[in-house]
Short mmCIF file of C-alpha atoms in Angstrom, two decimals:
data_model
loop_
_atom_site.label_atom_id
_atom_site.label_comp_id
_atom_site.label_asym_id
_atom_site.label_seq_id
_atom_site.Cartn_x
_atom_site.Cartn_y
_atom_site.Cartn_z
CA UNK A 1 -27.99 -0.77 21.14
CA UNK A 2 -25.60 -3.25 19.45
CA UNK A 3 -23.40 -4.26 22.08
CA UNK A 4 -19.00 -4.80 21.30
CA UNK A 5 -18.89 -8.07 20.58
CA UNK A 6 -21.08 -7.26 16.94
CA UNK A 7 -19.68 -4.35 16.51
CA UNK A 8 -16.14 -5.74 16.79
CA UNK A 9 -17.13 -8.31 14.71
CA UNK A 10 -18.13 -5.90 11.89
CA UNK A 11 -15.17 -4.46 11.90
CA UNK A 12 -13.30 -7.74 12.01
CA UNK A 13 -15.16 -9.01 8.64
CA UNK A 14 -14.58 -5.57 6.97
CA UNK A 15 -10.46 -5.87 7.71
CA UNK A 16 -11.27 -9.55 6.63
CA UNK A 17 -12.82 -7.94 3.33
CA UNK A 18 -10.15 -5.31 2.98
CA UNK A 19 -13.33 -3.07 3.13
CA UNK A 20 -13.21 -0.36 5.70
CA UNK A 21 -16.30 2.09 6.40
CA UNK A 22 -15.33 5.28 4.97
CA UNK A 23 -18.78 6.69 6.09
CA UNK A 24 -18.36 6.67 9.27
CA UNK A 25 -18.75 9.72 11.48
CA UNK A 26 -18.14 13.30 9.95
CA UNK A 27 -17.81 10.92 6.42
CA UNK A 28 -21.62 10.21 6.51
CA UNK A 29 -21.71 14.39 6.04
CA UNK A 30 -19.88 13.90 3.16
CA UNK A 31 -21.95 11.06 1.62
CA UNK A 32 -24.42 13.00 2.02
CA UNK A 33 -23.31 16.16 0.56
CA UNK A 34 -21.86 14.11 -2.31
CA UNK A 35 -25.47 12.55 -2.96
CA UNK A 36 -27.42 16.01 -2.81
CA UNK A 37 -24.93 17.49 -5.52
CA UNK A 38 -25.53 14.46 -7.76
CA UNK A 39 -29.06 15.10 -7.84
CA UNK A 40 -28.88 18.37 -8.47
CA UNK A 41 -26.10 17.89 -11.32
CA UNK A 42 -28.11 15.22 -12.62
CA UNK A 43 -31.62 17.19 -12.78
CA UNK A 44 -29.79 20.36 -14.29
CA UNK A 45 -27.91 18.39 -16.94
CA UNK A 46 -30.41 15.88 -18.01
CA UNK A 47 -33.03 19.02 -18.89
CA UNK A 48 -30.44 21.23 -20.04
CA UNK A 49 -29.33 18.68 -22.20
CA UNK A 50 -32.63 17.30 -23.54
CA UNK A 51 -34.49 20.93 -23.87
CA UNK A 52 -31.91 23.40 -24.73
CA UNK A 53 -28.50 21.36 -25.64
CA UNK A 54 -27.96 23.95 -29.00
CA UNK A 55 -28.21 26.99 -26.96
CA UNK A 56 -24.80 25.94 -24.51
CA UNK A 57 -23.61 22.32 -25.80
CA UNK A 58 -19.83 23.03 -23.44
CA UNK A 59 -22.21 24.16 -20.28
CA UNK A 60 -24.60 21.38 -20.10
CA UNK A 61 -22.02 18.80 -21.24
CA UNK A 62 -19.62 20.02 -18.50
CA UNK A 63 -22.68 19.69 -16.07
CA UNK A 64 -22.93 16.55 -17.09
CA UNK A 65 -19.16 15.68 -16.36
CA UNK A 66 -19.90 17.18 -12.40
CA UNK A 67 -22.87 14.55 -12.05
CA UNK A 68 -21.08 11.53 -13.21
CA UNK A 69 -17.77 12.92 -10.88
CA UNK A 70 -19.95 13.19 -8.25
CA UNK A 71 -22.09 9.59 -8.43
CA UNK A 72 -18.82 8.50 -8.84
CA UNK A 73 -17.50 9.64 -5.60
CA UNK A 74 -20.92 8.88 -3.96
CA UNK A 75 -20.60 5.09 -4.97
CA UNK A 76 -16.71 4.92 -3.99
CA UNK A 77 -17.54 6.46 -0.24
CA UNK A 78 -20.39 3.60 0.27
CA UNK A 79 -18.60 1.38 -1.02
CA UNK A 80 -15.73 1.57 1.20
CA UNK A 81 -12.47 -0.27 1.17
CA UNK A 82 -8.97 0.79 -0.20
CA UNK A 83 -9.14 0.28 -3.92
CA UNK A 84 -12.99 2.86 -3.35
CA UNK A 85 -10.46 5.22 -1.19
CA UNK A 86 -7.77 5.45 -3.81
CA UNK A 87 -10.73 6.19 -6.89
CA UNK A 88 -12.44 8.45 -4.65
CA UNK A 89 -9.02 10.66 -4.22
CA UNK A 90 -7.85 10.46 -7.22
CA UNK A 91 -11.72 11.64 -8.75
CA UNK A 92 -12.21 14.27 -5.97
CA UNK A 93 -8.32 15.47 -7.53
CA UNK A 94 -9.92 15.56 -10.89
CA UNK A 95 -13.16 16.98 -9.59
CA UNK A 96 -10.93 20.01 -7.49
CA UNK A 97 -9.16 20.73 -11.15
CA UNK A 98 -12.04 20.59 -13.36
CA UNK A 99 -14.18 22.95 -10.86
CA UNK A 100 -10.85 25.88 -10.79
CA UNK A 101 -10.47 25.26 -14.53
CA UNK A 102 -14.23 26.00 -15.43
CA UNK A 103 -14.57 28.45 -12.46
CA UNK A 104 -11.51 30.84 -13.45
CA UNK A 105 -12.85 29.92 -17.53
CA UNK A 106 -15.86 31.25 -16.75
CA UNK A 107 -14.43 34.32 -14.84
CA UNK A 108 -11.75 35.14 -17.96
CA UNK A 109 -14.18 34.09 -20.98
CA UNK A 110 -17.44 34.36 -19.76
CA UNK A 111 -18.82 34.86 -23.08
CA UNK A 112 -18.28 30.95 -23.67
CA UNK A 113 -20.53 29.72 -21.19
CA UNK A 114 -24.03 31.87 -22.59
CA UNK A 115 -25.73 29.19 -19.58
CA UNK A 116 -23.94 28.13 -16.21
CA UNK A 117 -22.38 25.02 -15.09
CA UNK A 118 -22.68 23.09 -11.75
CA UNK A 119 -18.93 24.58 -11.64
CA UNK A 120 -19.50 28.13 -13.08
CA UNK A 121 -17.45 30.49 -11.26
CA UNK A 122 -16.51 28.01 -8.96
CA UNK A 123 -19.86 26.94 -7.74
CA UNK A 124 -21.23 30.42 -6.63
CA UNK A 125 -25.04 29.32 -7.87
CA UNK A 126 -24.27 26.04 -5.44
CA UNK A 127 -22.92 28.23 -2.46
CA UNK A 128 -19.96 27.15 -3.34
CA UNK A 129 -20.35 23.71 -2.55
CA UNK A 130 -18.35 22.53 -5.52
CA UNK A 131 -14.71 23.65 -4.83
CA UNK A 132 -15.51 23.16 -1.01
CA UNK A 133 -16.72 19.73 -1.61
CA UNK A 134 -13.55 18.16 -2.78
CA UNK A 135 -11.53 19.52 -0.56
CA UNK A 136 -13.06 18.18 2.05
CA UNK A 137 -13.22 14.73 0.34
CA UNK A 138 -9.66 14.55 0.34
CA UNK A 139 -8.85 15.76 3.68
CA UNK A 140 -11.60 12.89 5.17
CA UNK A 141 -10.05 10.28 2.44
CA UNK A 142 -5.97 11.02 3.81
CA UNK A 143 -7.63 10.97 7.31
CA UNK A 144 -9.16 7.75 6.28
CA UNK A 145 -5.94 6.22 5.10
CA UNK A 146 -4.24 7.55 8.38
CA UNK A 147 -6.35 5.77 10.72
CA UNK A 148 -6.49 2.80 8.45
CA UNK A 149 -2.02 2.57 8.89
CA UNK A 150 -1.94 2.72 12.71
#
């Protein structure tokens, strides 16, 4: 059991870094989460892509999108600090309006997506996980910054 003086001190040289944990706690969830989507985006993609990439080029390219948003975010949550904070917001933003663009796309033209997306109709094959996901991320990142200001 690490005792307060290390633990204090690891904390010290991360405010000495201007690197703050953001997987602490309830954020180690979320790394997590983050990590199990990016291997399934990545698997889907990478054989849609090199087996059928004619039959739904937008679908699997799209897929493709959701696995480098989500590495992304996987990387900036490890990596901790501020400047990873601010990227991780801003990319769970992007991630939030690319999952309700494709989801209510796929719900209006449906005929332009013959093969689903991580984000098809907002996630439903990935229980949803996608629009829940970053959400959550940027309710844990503002909470992050909160606690980081007092």
């Amino acid at each position: 059991m690490p005792d307060s003086d290390t633990t204090d001190a690891a904390g010290a040289a991360a405010t000495a870094t201007g690197r703050e944990r953001l997987v602490s706690g309830p954020g180690l969830l979320l790394v997590w989460l983050y990590g199990v989507m990016v291997v399934g985006a990545v698997s889907r993609s990478a054989f849609q892509i090199s087996t059928e990439f004619d039959r739904a080029p937008l679908a699997y390219s799209l897929s493709a999108v959701a696995a480098l948003a989500y590495a992304f975010i996987t990387y900036s949550l490890v990596r901790g600090g501020e400047t990873a904070r601010r990227a991780a917001l801003i990319c769970c933003a992007a991630e939030l309006a690319g999952v309700l663009a494709v989801g209510t796309w796929t719900l209006v033209r449906p005929e332009s997506f013959p093969d689903t997306t991580v984000w098809s109709q907002f996630g439903m094959g990935y229980l949803f996980i996608p629009v829940i996901l970053p959400i959550t991320g940027m309710l844990w990142l503002r909470k992050r910054r909160d606690g980081a200001t007092r």
